mmCIF file of C-alpha atoms in Angstrom:
data_model
loop_
_atom_site.group_PDB
_atom_site.id
_atom_site.type_symbol
_atom_site.label_atom_id
_atom_site.label_comp_id
_atom_site.label_asym_id
_atom_site.label_seq_id
_atom_site.Cartn_x
_atom_site.Cartn_y
_atom_site.Cartn_z
ATOM 1 C CA MET R 14 0.327 -99.153 -0.046
ATOM 2 C CA LEU R 15 -0.644 -96.466 2.480
ATOM 3 C CA ARG R 16 -4.427 -96.158 2.566
ATOM 4 C CA VAL R 17 -5.953 -92.782 3.441
ATOM 5 C CA GLY R 18 -9.362 -91.734 4.681
ATOM 6 C CA ILE R 19 -10.185 -88.030 4.304
ATOM 7 C CA HIS R 20 -12.495 -86.554 6.944
ATOM 8 C CA GLY R 21 -14.178 -83.406 5.622
ATOM 9 C CA LEU R 22 -14.583 -82.171 2.046
ATOM 10 C CA GLY R 23 -14.167 -78.424 2.086
ATOM 11 C CA PHE R 24 -11.409 -76.656 0.194
ATOM 12 C CA MET R 25 -8.617 -78.331 2.190
ATOM 13 C CA GLY R 26 -10.152 -81.775 1.860
ATOM 14 C CA MET R 27 -10.377 -81.300 -1.892
ATOM 15 C CA MET R 28 -6.757 -80.098 -2.116
ATOM 16 C CA HIS R 29 -5.580 -83.081 -0.088
ATOM 17 C CA TYR R 30 -7.572 -85.469 -2.278
ATOM 18 C CA LEU R 31 -6.002 -84.029 -5.437
ATOM 19 C CA SER R 32 -2.543 -84.152 -3.878
ATOM 20 C CA TYR R 33 -2.731 -87.809 -2.842
ATOM 21 C CA GLN R 34 -3.375 -88.719 -6.484
ATOM 22 C CA LYS R 35 0.181 -87.578 -7.242
ATOM 23 C CA ILE R 36 1.965 -89.574 -4.504
ATOM 24 C CA GLU R 37 3.231 -93.024 -5.379
ATOM 25 C CA GLY R 38 2.292 -95.785 -2.958
ATOM 26 C CA VAL R 39 -0.656 -93.862 -1.487
ATOM 27 C CA LYS R 40 -4.374 -94.310 -2.171
ATOM 28 C CA VAL R 41 -7.485 -92.542 -0.900
ATOM 29 C CA VAL R 42 -9.821 -95.389 0.013
ATOM 30 C CA ALA R 43 -12.479 -93.591 2.063
ATOM 31 C CA ILE R 44 -14.093 -90.187 2.532
ATOM 32 C CA CYS R 45 -16.334 -88.990 5.353
ATOM 33 C CA GLU R 46 -18.483 -85.940 4.599
ATOM 34 C CA VAL R 47 -21.852 -84.720 5.879
ATOM 35 C CA SER R 48 -22.931 -83.333 2.487
ATOM 36 C CA GLU R 49 -24.666 -85.970 0.377
ATOM 37 C CA GLU R 50 -23.940 -83.875 -2.709
ATOM 38 C CA ARG R 51 -20.206 -83.990 -2.077
ATOM 39 C CA ARG R 52 -20.302 -87.681 -1.201
ATOM 40 C CA ARG R 53 -21.686 -88.209 -4.720
ATOM 41 C CA GLY R 54 -18.662 -86.369 -6.146
ATOM 42 C CA ASP R 55 -20.310 -83.017 -6.890
ATOM 43 C CA TRP R 56 -17.647 -80.621 -5.536
ATOM 44 C CA ARG R 57 -18.608 -77.625 -7.662
ATOM 45 C CA SER R 58 -19.586 -75.597 -4.585
ATOM 46 C CA ILE R 59 -16.078 -75.841 -3.068
ATOM 47 C CA GLN R 60 -13.872 -72.736 -3.172
ATOM 48 C CA GLY R 61 -11.016 -71.100 -1.270
ATOM 49 C CA ASN R 62 -9.137 -67.795 -1.317
ATOM 50 C CA PHE R 63 -6.631 -69.252 -3.794
ATOM 51 C CA GLY R 64 -6.225 -72.320 -5.960
ATOM 52 C CA PRO R 65 -8.751 -74.226 -8.099
ATOM 53 C CA ARG R 66 -12.487 -74.402 -7.551
ATOM 54 C CA GLY R 67 -14.234 -77.712 -7.131
ATOM 55 C CA THR R 68 -15.487 -79.811 -10.058
ATOM 56 C CA GLN R 69 -17.329 -83.079 -10.569
ATOM 57 C CA VAL R 70 -15.168 -85.954 -9.247
ATOM 58 C CA ASP R 71 -15.478 -89.701 -9.905
ATOM 59 C CA LEU R 72 -15.407 -91.437 -6.496
ATOM 60 C CA THR R 73 -15.854 -94.943 -7.870
ATOM 61 C CA GLY R 74 -14.061 -97.456 -5.626
ATOM 62 C CA ILE R 75 -13.895 -95.061 -2.657
ATOM 63 C CA SER R 76 -16.015 -95.771 0.415
ATOM 64 C CA THR R 77 -18.108 -92.760 1.409
ATOM 65 C CA TYR R 78 -19.444 -92.198 4.908
ATOM 66 C CA SER R 79 -21.603 -89.594 6.612
ATOM 67 C CA GLU R 80 -20.626 -90.658 10.151
ATOM 68 C CA SER R 81 -17.143 -90.307 11.663
ATOM 69 C CA ALA R 82 -17.319 -93.641 13.488
ATOM 70 C CA ASP R 83 -17.767 -95.493 10.196
ATOM 71 C CA LEU R 84 -14.550 -93.985 8.850
ATOM 72 C CA PHE R 85 -12.609 -94.716 12.031
ATOM 73 C CA ASN R 86 -13.859 -98.318 12.071
ATOM 74 C CA ASP R 87 -12.923 -98.931 8.437
ATOM 75 C CA SER R 88 -10.148 -101.546 8.644
ATOM 76 C CA SER R 89 -8.843 -100.568 5.210
ATOM 77 C CA VAL R 90 -7.789 -97.084 6.444
ATOM 78 C CA ASP R 91 -4.249 -96.568 7.774
ATOM 79 C CA LEU R 92 -4.181 -92.763 7.955
ATOM 80 C CA VAL R 93 -7.046 -90.407 8.762
ATOM 81 C CA ASP R 94 -6.591 -86.963 7.203
ATOM 82 C CA ILE R 95 -8.724 -84.452 9.135
ATOM 83 C CA CYS R 96 -9.917 -81.448 7.121
ATOM 84 C CA LEU R 97 -12.859 -80.464 9.300
ATOM 85 C CA PRO R 98 -13.566 -77.010 10.787
ATOM 86 C CA PRO R 99 -11.093 -76.326 13.638
ATOM 87 C CA ALA R 100 -13.653 -76.815 16.416
ATOM 88 C CA SER R 101 -14.022 -80.458 15.333
ATOM 89 C CA HIS R 102 -10.306 -81.265 15.127
ATOM 90 C CA SER R 103 -9.692 -82.497 18.655
ATOM 91 C CA ASP R 104 -12.568 -84.990 18.963
ATOM 92 C CA ALA R 105 -11.949 -86.357 15.474
ATOM 93 C CA ALA R 106 -8.208 -86.772 16.053
ATOM 94 C CA VAL R 107 -8.615 -88.400 19.459
ATOM 95 C CA ASN R 108 -11.267 -90.823 18.204
ATOM 96 C CA ALA R 109 -9.232 -91.747 15.127
ATOM 97 C CA LEU R 110 -6.099 -92.314 17.209
ATOM 98 C CA ASN R 111 -8.063 -94.411 19.704
ATOM 99 C CA ALA R 112 -9.280 -96.476 16.740
ATOM 100 C CA GLY R 113 -5.661 -97.273 15.887
ATOM 101 C CA LYS R 114 -5.180 -94.884 12.961
ATOM 102 C CA HIS R 115 -2.326 -92.527 12.242
ATOM 103 C CA VAL R 116 -3.598 -88.949 11.968
ATOM 104 C CA VAL R 117 -2.692 -85.829 10.058
ATOM 105 C CA CYS R 118 -4.790 -82.815 10.971
ATOM 106 C CA GLU R 119 -5.137 -79.570 9.057
ATOM 107 C CA LYS R 120 -3.985 -76.408 10.811
ATOM 108 C CA PRO R 121 -4.636 -75.076 13.358
ATOM 109 C CA ILE R 122 -4.103 -78.118 15.542
ATOM 110 C CA THR R 123 -7.263 -77.090 17.442
ATOM 111 C CA LEU R 124 -8.610 -74.003 19.238
ATOM 112 C CA THR R 125 -7.336 -74.441 22.825
ATOM 113 C CA ILE R 126 -4.128 -75.674 24.424
ATOM 114 C CA LYS R 127 -6.085 -78.100 26.625
ATOM 115 C CA GLU R 128 -7.561 -79.795 23.563
ATOM 116 C CA ALA R 129 -4.167 -79.856 21.825
ATOM 117 C CA GLU R 130 -2.649 -81.643 24.811
ATOM 118 C CA ARG R 131 -5.495 -84.182 24.729
ATOM 119 C CA MET R 132 -4.724 -84.925 21.079
ATOM 120 C CA VAL R 133 -1.001 -85.369 21.732
ATOM 121 C CA LYS R 134 -1.704 -87.695 24.676
ATOM 122 C CA ALA R 135 -4.037 -89.867 22.576
ATOM 123 C CA ALA R 136 -1.235 -90.354 20.031
ATOM 124 C CA GLU R 137 1.224 -91.299 22.767
ATOM 125 C CA ASP R 138 -1.248 -93.664 24.454
ATOM 126 C CA ASN R 139 -1.991 -95.479 21.175
ATOM 127 C CA GLY R 140 1.536 -95.515 19.734
ATOM 128 C CA LYS R 141 0.405 -93.754 16.564
ATOM 129 C CA LEU R 142 1.821 -90.797 14.652
ATOM 130 C CA PHE R 143 -0.038 -87.500 14.952
ATOM 131 C CA MET R 144 1.011 -84.684 12.601
ATOM 132 C CA VAL R 145 -0.316 -81.209 11.849
ATOM 133 C CA ALA R 146 -0.430 -80.009 8.244
ATOM 134 C CA HIS R 147 1.053 -76.511 8.334
ATOM 135 C CA VAL R 148 1.697 -76.032 4.622
ATOM 136 C CA LEU R 149 3.682 -72.759 4.572
ATOM 137 C CA PRO R 150 7.162 -74.367 4.893
ATOM 138 C CA PHE R 151 6.343 -76.431 1.790
ATOM 139 C CA PHE R 152 5.909 -73.387 -0.433
ATOM 140 C CA PRO R 153 9.209 -73.355 -2.373
ATOM 141 C CA ALA R 154 10.152 -69.812 -1.297
ATOM 142 C CA TYR R 155 9.541 -70.493 2.387
ATOM 143 C CA ARG R 156 11.348 -73.812 2.125
ATOM 144 C CA PHE R 157 14.291 -71.886 0.634
ATOM 145 C CA VAL R 158 14.332 -69.652 3.727
ATOM 146 C CA TYR R 159 14.053 -72.625 6.087
ATOM 147 C CA ASP R 160 16.861 -74.480 4.319
ATOM 148 C CA SER R 161 19.009 -71.315 4.396
ATOM 149 C CA VAL R 162 18.586 -71.126 8.165
ATOM 150 C CA GLN R 163 19.463 -74.795 8.540
ATOM 151 C CA SER R 164 22.578 -74.531 6.348
ATOM 152 C CA GLY R 165 23.763 -71.180 7.714
ATOM 153 C CA CYS R 166 24.577 -70.079 4.160
ATOM 154 C CA PHE R 167 23.636 -66.459 4.912
ATOM 155 C CA GLY R 168 25.063 -66.426 8.414
ATOM 156 C CA ARG R 169 23.156 -65.752 11.610
ATOM 157 C CA ILE R 170 19.420 -65.105 11.391
ATOM 158 C CA LEU R 171 18.398 -61.731 12.827
ATOM 159 C CA GLY R 172 14.633 -61.519 12.360
ATOM 160 C CA GLY R 173 12.093 -60.458 9.774
ATOM 161 C CA HIS R 174 8.610 -59.246 8.971
ATOM 162 C CA PHE R 175 5.634 -61.364 7.892
ATOM 163 C CA ASP R 176 2.619 -59.792 6.196
ATOM 164 C CA ARG R 177 -0.522 -61.842 5.333
ATOM 165 C CA VAL R 178 -3.829 -60.129 4.498
ATOM 166 C CA ILE R 179 -7.029 -61.228 2.769
ATOM 167 C CA SER R 180 -10.394 -59.757 1.883
ATOM 168 C CA ASP R 181 -13.235 -60.909 4.103
ATOM 169 C CA PRO R 182 -13.884 -64.661 3.485
ATOM 170 C CA ILE R 183 -17.637 -64.220 3.484
ATOM 171 C CA TRP R 184 -18.205 -67.826 2.394
ATOM 172 C CA VAL R 185 -16.736 -69.236 5.662
ATOM 173 C CA LYS R 186 -19.460 -69.821 8.249
ATOM 174 C CA ASN R 187 -18.692 -68.666 11.822
ATOM 175 C CA PHE R 188 -15.353 -67.235 10.715
ATOM 176 C CA TYR R 189 -15.368 -64.617 13.512
ATOM 177 C CA ASP R 190 -15.975 -67.052 16.354
ATOM 178 C CA MET R 191 -12.996 -68.081 18.486
ATOM 179 C CA ASN R 192 -14.837 -71.267 19.450
ATOM 180 C CA VAL R 193 -15.465 -72.404 15.857
ATOM 181 C CA VAL R 194 -12.866 -71.019 13.396
ATOM 182 C CA GLY R 195 -10.887 -68.338 15.220
ATOM 183 C CA GLY R 196 -10.997 -65.560 12.648
ATOM 184 C CA PRO R 197 -7.897 -64.316 10.806
ATOM 185 C CA LEU R 198 -5.780 -65.102 13.868
ATOM 186 C CA LEU R 199 -6.210 -68.891 13.761
ATOM 187 C CA ASP R 200 -7.187 -69.338 10.118
ATOM 188 C CA LEU R 201 -4.628 -67.040 8.456
ATOM 189 C CA HIS R 202 -1.953 -65.681 10.786
ATOM 190 C CA ILE R 203 -1.346 -69.121 12.332
ATOM 191 C CA HIS R 204 0.770 -69.848 9.229
ATOM 192 C CA ASP R 205 3.232 -67.116 10.164
ATOM 193 C CA ALA R 206 3.091 -67.925 13.886
ATOM 194 C CA HIS R 207 4.138 -71.473 12.973
ATOM 195 C CA PHE R 208 6.906 -70.316 10.619
ATOM 196 C CA ILE R 209 8.235 -67.840 13.186
ATOM 197 C CA ARG R 210 8.291 -70.630 15.787
ATOM 198 C CA LEU R 211 10.037 -72.911 13.292
ATOM 199 C CA LEU R 212 12.770 -70.379 12.475
ATOM 200 C CA PHE R 213 13.296 -68.586 15.772
ATOM 201 C CA GLY R 214 11.895 -70.747 18.554
ATOM 202 C CA LEU R 215 9.192 -69.787 21.032
ATOM 203 C CA PRO R 216 9.064 -66.053 21.847
ATOM 204 C CA ASP R 217 9.189 -64.886 25.437
ATOM 205 C CA GLU R 218 6.520 -62.223 24.941
ATOM 206 C CA VAL R 219 4.168 -60.762 22.335
ATOM 207 C CA ARG R 220 2.917 -57.214 21.909
ATOM 208 C CA SER R 221 -0.154 -57.036 19.661
ATOM 209 C CA LEU R 222 -2.368 -54.144 18.647
ATOM 210 C CA GLY R 223 -5.435 -54.580 16.495
ATOM 211 C CA ARG R 224 -9.062 -54.019 15.666
ATOM 212 C CA LEU R 225 -11.681 -56.384 17.056
ATOM 213 C CA ARG R 226 -14.859 -57.852 15.631
ATOM 214 C CA ASN R 227 -16.913 -59.452 18.404
ATOM 215 C CA ASP R 228 -13.717 -59.725 20.494
ATOM 216 C CA VAL R 229 -11.959 -61.542 17.636
ATOM 217 C CA PRO R 230 -8.869 -59.820 16.146
ATOM 218 C CA ASP R 231 -9.850 -58.533 12.726
ATOM 219 C CA TYR R 232 -6.612 -56.770 11.677
ATOM 220 C CA PHE R 233 -3.524 -56.661 13.884
ATOM 221 C CA ASN R 234 0.216 -56.081 14.233
ATOM 222 C CA THR R 235 2.520 -58.018 16.539
ATOM 223 C CA GLN R 236 6.044 -57.700 17.884
ATOM 224 C CA PHE R 237 7.618 -61.014 18.926
ATOM 225 C CA ILE R 238 9.993 -60.386 21.825
ATOM 226 C CA TYR R 239 12.890 -62.726 22.624
ATOM 227 C CA ASN R 240 15.493 -62.646 25.386
ATOM 228 C CA ASN R 241 17.968 -62.408 22.513
ATOM 229 C CA ARG R 242 17.387 -58.732 21.693
ATOM 230 C CA ASP R 243 19.231 -59.089 18.370
ATOM 231 C CA LEU R 244 16.098 -60.825 17.072
ATOM 232 C CA VAL R 245 13.649 -58.250 15.681
ATOM 233 C CA ILE R 246 10.479 -59.920 14.409
ATOM 234 C CA THR R 247 7.112 -58.404 13.492
ATOM 235 C CA SER R 248 3.981 -59.400 11.630
ATOM 236 C CA THR R 249 0.813 -57.894 10.173
ATOM 237 C CA SER R 250 -2.257 -59.961 9.431
ATOM 238 C CA GLY R 251 -6.007 -59.833 9.124
ATOM 239 C CA VAL R 252 -8.934 -58.990 6.911
ATOM 240 C CA ILE R 253 -9.823 -55.877 4.933
ATOM 241 C CA GLN R 254 -13.332 -55.048 3.764
ATOM 242 C CA GLN R 255 -12.530 -54.386 0.100
ATOM 243 C CA GLN R 256 -13.572 -57.610 -1.611
ATOM 244 C CA GLY R 257 -11.608 -56.801 -4.756
ATOM 245 C CA ARG R 258 -8.316 -57.453 -3.018
ATOM 246 C CA PRO R 259 -6.992 -60.990 -3.518
ATOM 247 C CA PHE R 260 -5.034 -62.935 -0.933
ATOM 248 C CA MET R 261 -1.636 -61.233 -0.542
ATOM 249 C CA ALA R 262 1.474 -62.161 1.430
ATOM 250 C CA HIS R 263 4.860 -60.487 1.733
ATOM 251 C CA SER R 264 7.705 -61.620 3.965
ATOM 252 C CA GLU R 265 11.321 -60.725 4.462
ATOM 253 C CA VAL R 266 13.866 -62.543 6.576
ATOM 254 C CA HIS R 267 17.040 -60.862 7.783
ATOM 255 C CA PHE R 268 20.417 -62.578 8.139
ATOM 256 C CA ASP R 269 23.709 -60.887 8.963
ATOM 257 C CA GLN R 270 24.951 -61.580 5.421
ATOM 258 C CA ALA R 271 21.744 -61.210 3.414
ATOM 259 C CA THR R 272 18.072 -60.263 3.414
ATOM 260 C CA VAL R 273 15.639 -62.577 1.628
ATOM 261 C CA VAL R 274 12.420 -60.946 0.391
ATOM 262 C CA LEU R 275 9.427 -63.095 -0.557
ATOM 263 C CA ASP R 276 6.944 -61.107 -2.617
ATOM 264 C CA GLY R 277 4.384 -63.131 -4.525
ATOM 265 C CA ALA R 278 6.122 -65.318 -7.092
ATOM 266 C CA THR R 279 9.460 -63.488 -6.705
ATOM 267 C CA THR R 280 12.154 -64.226 -4.131
ATOM 268 C CA THR R 281 14.993 -61.694 -4.012
ATOM 269 C CA ILE R 282 18.283 -61.935 -2.137
ATOM 270 C CA PHE R 283 20.073 -58.743 -1.092
ATOM 271 C CA THR R 284 23.611 -59.721 -0.086
ATOM 272 C CA ALA R 285 26.120 -58.007 2.185
ATOM 273 C CA ASP R 286 28.406 -57.187 -0.773
ATOM 274 C CA GLY R 287 25.667 -55.154 -2.484
ATOM 275 C CA LYS R 288 24.476 -57.752 -4.980
ATOM 276 C CA VAL R 289 20.802 -58.274 -5.802
ATOM 277 C CA GLU R 290 19.937 -61.787 -6.952
ATOM 278 C CA LYS R 291 16.771 -63.669 -7.809
ATOM 279 C CA ALA R 292 16.632 -66.948 -5.944
ATOM 280 C CA ASN R 293 16.331 -70.079 -8.067
ATOM 281 C CA ILE R 294 12.989 -71.240 -6.733
ATOM 282 C CA PRO R 295 11.108 -74.109 -8.425
ATOM 283 C CA GLU R 296 7.624 -73.233 -9.663
ATOM 284 C CA LEU R 297 4.762 -75.272 -8.228
ATOM 285 C CA ASP R 298 1.019 -74.881 -8.537
ATOM 286 C CA GLU R 299 -1.141 -75.076 -5.417
ATOM 287 C CA VAL R 300 -1.710 -78.814 -5.746
ATOM 288 C CA GLY R 301 2.049 -79.389 -6.064
ATOM 289 C CA ILE R 302 2.660 -77.517 -2.815
ATOM 290 C CA PHE R 303 0.177 -79.655 -0.907
ATOM 291 C CA THR R 304 1.591 -82.739 -2.606
ATOM 292 C CA ASN R 305 5.015 -81.936 -1.132
ATOM 293 C CA GLU R 306 3.447 -81.535 2.301
ATOM 294 C CA LEU R 307 1.488 -84.770 2.170
ATOM 295 C CA ARG R 308 4.426 -86.678 0.699
ATOM 296 C CA GLU R 309 6.325 -85.712 3.849
ATOM 297 C CA VAL R 310 3.373 -86.938 5.909
ATOM 298 C CA THR R 311 3.350 -90.309 4.173
ATOM 299 C CA ASN R 312 7.136 -90.625 4.370
ATOM 300 C CA SER R 313 6.915 -89.957 8.109
ATOM 301 C CA ILE R 314 4.550 -92.896 8.470
ATOM 302 C CA LYS R 315 6.676 -95.176 6.301
ATOM 303 C CA ASN R 316 9.763 -94.265 8.370
ATOM 304 C CA ASN R 317 7.840 -94.199 11.680
ATOM 305 C CA CYS R 318 9.422 -90.810 12.409
ATOM 306 C CA ILE R 319 7.603 -87.469 12.257
ATOM 307 C CA SER R 320 9.159 -84.759 10.095
ATOM 308 C CA PRO R 321 10.302 -81.829 12.290
ATOM 309 C CA ILE R 322 8.131 -79.483 10.233
ATOM 310 C CA LEU R 323 4.980 -81.527 10.910
ATOM 311 C CA GLY R 324 5.511 -82.019 14.645
ATOM 312 C CA ASN R 325 2.516 -81.599 16.938
ATOM 313 C CA GLN R 326 4.566 -79.725 19.588
ATOM 314 C CA LEU R 327 5.490 -77.145 16.964
ATOM 315 C CA ALA R 328 1.819 -76.784 16.010
ATOM 316 C CA LYS R 329 0.807 -76.508 19.669
ATOM 317 C CA ASP R 330 3.393 -73.747 20.175
ATOM 318 C CA ALA R 331 2.035 -71.893 17.122
ATOM 319 C CA LEU R 332 -1.440 -72.038 18.659
ATOM 320 C CA LEU R 333 -0.056 -70.786 21.985
ATOM 321 C CA ILE R 334 1.611 -67.821 20.261
ATOM 322 C CA ALA R 335 -1.611 -66.895 18.445
ATOM 323 C CA LEU R 336 -3.745 -67.171 21.586
ATOM 324 C CA LYS R 337 -1.304 -64.940 23.473
ATOM 325 C CA GLU R 338 -1.550 -62.408 20.636
ATOM 326 C CA HIS R 339 -5.330 -62.465 21.082
ATOM 327 C CA GLU R 340 -4.867 -61.864 24.799
ATOM 328 C CA SER R 341 -2.505 -58.977 24.098
ATOM 329 C CA VAL R 342 -4.995 -57.313 21.721
ATOM 330 C CA LEU R 343 -7.807 -57.672 24.267
ATOM 331 C CA GLN R 344 -5.731 -56.407 27.205
ATOM 332 C CA LYS R 345 -3.926 -53.720 25.170
ATOM 333 C CA LYS R 346 -0.600 -54.667 26.718
ATOM 334 C CA PRO R 347 2.309 -57.097 26.225
ATOM 335 C CA VAL R 348 1.689 -60.711 27.293
ATOM 336 C CA LYS R 349 4.296 -63.218 28.466
ATOM 337 C CA ILE R 350 4.498 -66.593 26.730
ATOM 338 C CA GLN R 351 7.302 -68.219 28.689
#
């Protein structure tokens, strides 16, 4: 039995809790949360920009803590699952690893490259696994694209466009602070930065143009430049002020034998011979998607081998890409990555 302690009960912590209930051989045995209300199981105040809202939860048999050290010192915990605000990721991960726990940390890995390197070193020093929970590749449509790249079934990959926009998440405190959350860049666009890194490798340069709110990119477009000029990759991300708009994402990935378009619940394949096909993508609710992600986390621990999708170097590279995009927006010019 793999025993999990969840650190932080916001929307992600709730989703992870619900997901672990569906994984055989895994049990949540402890929760650390500053809110006394949520430690009692009253999660009705929890919400996100998609998925279910919180309800009343029976936490009988689960140890509840208000202090991080108590969770890290709990000998019954094998894996600490960090779902805190990004500014708290690095200290929590390092302290958990130093306490001899495996760690999975919600995205982004942290807010600076220096802190990311400190987290990776703590895992190496303690001989523990440290993974970062970037969920996008576990959405069935994105997993279909990833698997298509790996198999080469559509030939050589040529690029794509990734579009991810939300209305202003007014319920998130300090959202537009690069030292606390990181705005749309590190809360939203980091998903696509990670997926682009996963599919295409690390770009050589980024060219970003966008609006700023207190020096934080609010809405922006980026070109990802590679030495291989056959790769043409762009993205659009950010926040709009019209609160009636729900979370929306649209992506298309270009191969030399097909283009795969991901638009909401529909994935369409346009093939080189002129055919238009709907991809056979399994339907999963939001909890099922996170269940797939966390099942891969737990399997990594059981096999003592980190899944390539959950690797901390990949997550660190995604952070690097996003920070260079921020620099490009501020400087109004292209910025080198490599």
